[in-house]
Amino acid sequence: MSQRKSYAVGTGLFIVLGFAALAYLATQTSSVANRQQGASYTVDAQFENIGQLKERAPVKIAGVRVGQVQSIGLEPGKSVADVKLAIDKRYADIPADSVATIFTSGLLGDQYVGIEYGHSKDRVADGSKLALTRSSEPLEEMLGKFFGAGGAADNIGGSYRVTARFSNVGSLSAGSPVKMAGVPIGQVVSVQAEPAKLDALVTLAIDNRYNQIPDDSAAAVFTSGLIGSQYVAIQPGGSPDMLKNGDEMILTQSAMQLEDLIGKFLVNGSGSSDGKQGANPPTPPAGKH
Amino acid sequence: MNAAASPDDTLIRIRGLTTVLNGKKVFDALDMDIPRGRVTAIMGPSGTGKTTLLKHITGQMHGDAGQILVDGRNVPDLSREALYALREKIGYLFQNSALLTDFDVFENVAFPLRQHTKLPEVLIRNLVLTKLQAVGLRGAAQLMPSELSGGMARRVALARAIVFDPMLILYDEPFVGLDPIALNQVLKLIRTLNETLGITSVLVAHELEAIKQVADHIFLIANGKVVAQGDPRTIADDGSPWTRQFFGGDADGPVPFQYPAGDYAEALGFPRSGA
Amino acid sequence: MNARIERDNVVTQALGQIGNCGVFLLQILAAIPRSLRYGRETVRQLWFVGAMSLTIIMTCGLFVGMVLELQLYHVLSMFGSTSMSGTVVAIATYRELGPVVTALLFAGRAGTAITAEIGLMRATDQISAMELMAVDPLAYVAAPRFLAGLVAMPLLCCVFCALAVFGGHLVGVSWLGIDNGTFWSNMTATVDVWQDIVSGVIWKSLAFGAVVALIAVYQGYTAPPTSEGVAYATTRTVVASSIAILALDFVLTAFLM
Ligand SMILES: Nc1ncnc2c1ncn2[C@@H]1O[C@H](COP(=O)(O)OP(=O)(O)O)[C@@H](O)[C@H]1O
Ligand SMILES: [Mg+2]
């Protein structure tokens, strides 16, 4: 009998421990930890493009979570997405002319809805609509300028070579693509250090088809995505003379500047706390791999 | 109680039981009537199907044809619930005791009570101790099955088999491996149970001397049939070759020593001499 | 020639075993309502298969979390995102390692014990004795062990995952110096209750618990009543469970995530 009791007690403890572990996982290590419990009210917003926004994505004001995306629908016959936002009752004082914008947490992170306060005296009520919205597109378009796509150009028509000097090439190496307007037009032939001038001499082979490049065009070292490979982007200038074989491109933009730029888009950086952004430019070229 | 319930004094009536196992005809149209309230012994050479017959009676196994009426109901036709209800009234003593190794002696005997009744703990305790006292093992109540000798284990199994005051107890070779003292104790228990409680007992055993002391009726089965039956004192005198060989213990006779097999010479790879 | 016959036999045998196992599952499921009256037995089995497995599950969970964190720290430091390592530990554990490793350990620790126990019960006629005492062994022996496995696995898996996160925290924050706040805030920002905890930890481990318990009980129930037969059945429990766990994991991952 006593034997049997100890089983029951021990088993009870085991079950309690298991559920405690589950409660711990669910409340301390998951998004539930960020979730306010309690009553909420619903606000509609219409977006032309919701990008990667998903149901249960957070709704934030000034970066603080105030609710979540309740549902996403598409009205038949209309090309706008209906997004219902469930906002915590505690945050009931949102001006009716506030702007709902779809943001991305970091470059690779999930998307969320950010609400920027307007000035109206009217407050949004349960079931009302936020008229002013900004879709996720502008951000992506901006980023798109920096993220070319595709690989190196094929080299059928022969090529001509130009050189460019950079104070920092990042991880650019021979074989990296050269792009103009995002389209591959050639590739990097060699990357050499120039000890005398303390910079890097990069030789580019550009396809003969693209021989109409003004000689005051700028060459910049960009990265495909945040952790993608680097490439040389050519930004056309306005000179009537065109680049020829053996020319040097005077206007260049080194790799570090891209990272600075990206820093501006890391609206809500997911906390890379190790102060890498905005570091001083003369880090050694092979600092990253 | 059962004896009063039915005027029929045959508890188990077997008619035309035929069973084929692995191509071997274990029972061939077997007929048998086991009287109520008596001790009946079933004897026969090993491998004739005595254990199998007990399994048919409890519905663990079904024959290919024939009827087994226990207390008027045909066992092969019973639903699971009815079969289990019937089994609650049957005690079964295994050849190897089959005590539950997880539980001590007390809990083993209490097991059927706990499973089928909601009796208060005090009553269970009293019932179990009564039965253990009956088999002389009240002092061993706290031992685990692994701490028991073979004879003790069998007596515990017997206490467990009678804890529900069954109408029928089936004993499968209860005397095997017992020393003469333990054998006599078990023998005495079987007789007492039958005399005091009127429990019908079916006994499968080889020990003729022991059986003569306790059994009212003996069936001798061989080749899937009852080859002889009768009173223990007179059965050996019926003059059939089966009884003569079996009770005389002769090596030669109608009971084959060999398990059925193909030609011996052929099996050894010799050319057939006869053909 | 001989080899082919052998292989055919192996394949047909395996298929036959799966078929029999399925029939056995139906029998167990049918016996569950009847086994409810043996709740005590289920509790006792939960003690044996669940509580007694805690030590090994906790130890292994801790080390899995620690070693994952260590590896991830080195890889992620190349991208300057070591603060995400805890998150990856959590997600990898919740979605894959937790359920799979717990199930493999469970098969080795509890599954073999179930098989050996039931196999020996059969060999010593205890199962028949129960049948003859009008106690249905499917309801008294098989179903409680199956239910215990079903209940114990998710609980053990939760404990495993909690210790893995703890181990990751220990290595990442206490030893390698990741900031405590970022460790947790990245994790809570990324781990999703439904996607990771419910469909990872809970559903997967429920499925694995059912499969391991079914295989263990089935192998014990059908083991030949000899010492060799029981030994062989025990081995088969581990082999069959491991294969079933990993195959089922693939299927579940494809469907759940
Ligand atoms: N489950 C079974 N499957 C196939 N054959 C069996 C089975 N059980 C018993 N037998 C065969 O039936 C015959 C009778 O066995 P059994 O009843 O154990 O004999 P005994 O009279 O010695 O108790 C034997 O030849 C045995 O080989
Ligand atoms: Mg026998």
mmCIF file of C-alpha atoms in Angstrom, chain B residues 92-99 135 137 148-161 171-179 182-183 186 189-190 207:
data_model
loop_
_atom_site.group_PDB
_atom_site.id
_atom_site.type_symbol
_atom_site.label_atom_id
_atom_site.label_comp_id
_atom_site.label_asym_id
_atom_site.label_seq_id
_atom_site.Cartn_x
_atom_site.Cartn_y
_atom_site.Cartn_z
ATOM 1 C CA TYR B 92 -6.714 -22.247 -12.641
ATOM 2 C CA LEU B 93 -3.491 -23.538 -11.232
ATOM 3 C CA PHE B 94 -0.641 -23.262 -13.696
ATOM 4 C CA GLN B 95 2.040 -25.843 -14.196
ATOM 5 C CA ASN B 96 4.542 -23.130 -13.177
ATOM 6 C CA SER B 97 2.406 -21.100 -10.728
ATOM 7 C CA ALA B 98 2.516 -17.910 -12.866
ATOM 8 C CA LEU B 99 2.554 -15.521 -9.934
ATOM 9 C CA VAL B 135 -2.543 -22.981 2.301
ATOM 10 C CA LEU B 137 1.474 -19.395 4.113
ATOM 11 C CA LEU B 148 9.474 -18.623 -2.680
ATOM 12 C CA SER B 149 10.303 -22.271 -3.286
ATOM 13 C CA GLY B 150 8.412 -24.135 -5.997
ATOM 14 C CA GLY B 151 6.040 -25.774 -3.519
ATOM 15 C CA MET B 152 5.318 -22.503 -1.732
ATOM 16 C CA ALA B 153 4.738 -20.715 -5.030
ATOM 17 C CA ARG B 154 2.241 -23.385 -6.035
ATOM 18 C CA ARG B 155 0.381 -23.027 -2.755
ATOM 19 C CA VAL B 156 0.249 -19.260 -3.205
ATOM 20 C CA ALA B 157 -1.094 -19.825 -6.703
ATOM 21 C CA LEU B 158 -3.686 -22.136 -5.194
ATOM 22 C CA ALA B 159 -4.683 -19.510 -2.645
ATOM 23 C CA ARG B 160 -5.067 -17.071 -5.523
ATOM 24 C CA ALA B 161 -7.124 -19.567 -7.508
ATOM 25 C CA TYR B 171 -5.083 -28.032 -11.733
ATOM 26 C CA ASP B 172 -2.400 -28.492 -14.354
ATOM 27 C CA GLU B 173 0.161 -30.968 -13.004
ATOM 28 C CA PRO B 174 0.082 -29.638 -9.430
ATOM 29 C CA PHE B 175 2.443 -32.283 -8.068
ATOM 30 C CA VAL B 176 5.358 -31.960 -10.465
ATOM 31 C CA GLY B 177 8.604 -31.143 -8.737
ATOM 32 C CA LEU B 178 7.220 -31.342 -5.212
ATOM 33 C CA ASP B 179 8.902 -33.296 -2.452
ATOM 34 C CA ALA B 182 4.737 -30.736 -0.132
ATOM 35 C CA LEU B 183 2.948 -33.179 -2.427
ATOM 36 C CA VAL B 186 -1.203 -29.979 -1.851
ATOM 37 C CA LEU B 189 -5.641 -29.053 0.146
ATOM 38 C CA ILE B 190 -7.330 -30.337 -2.986
ATOM 39 C CA GLU B 207 1.121 -39.496 -10.082
#
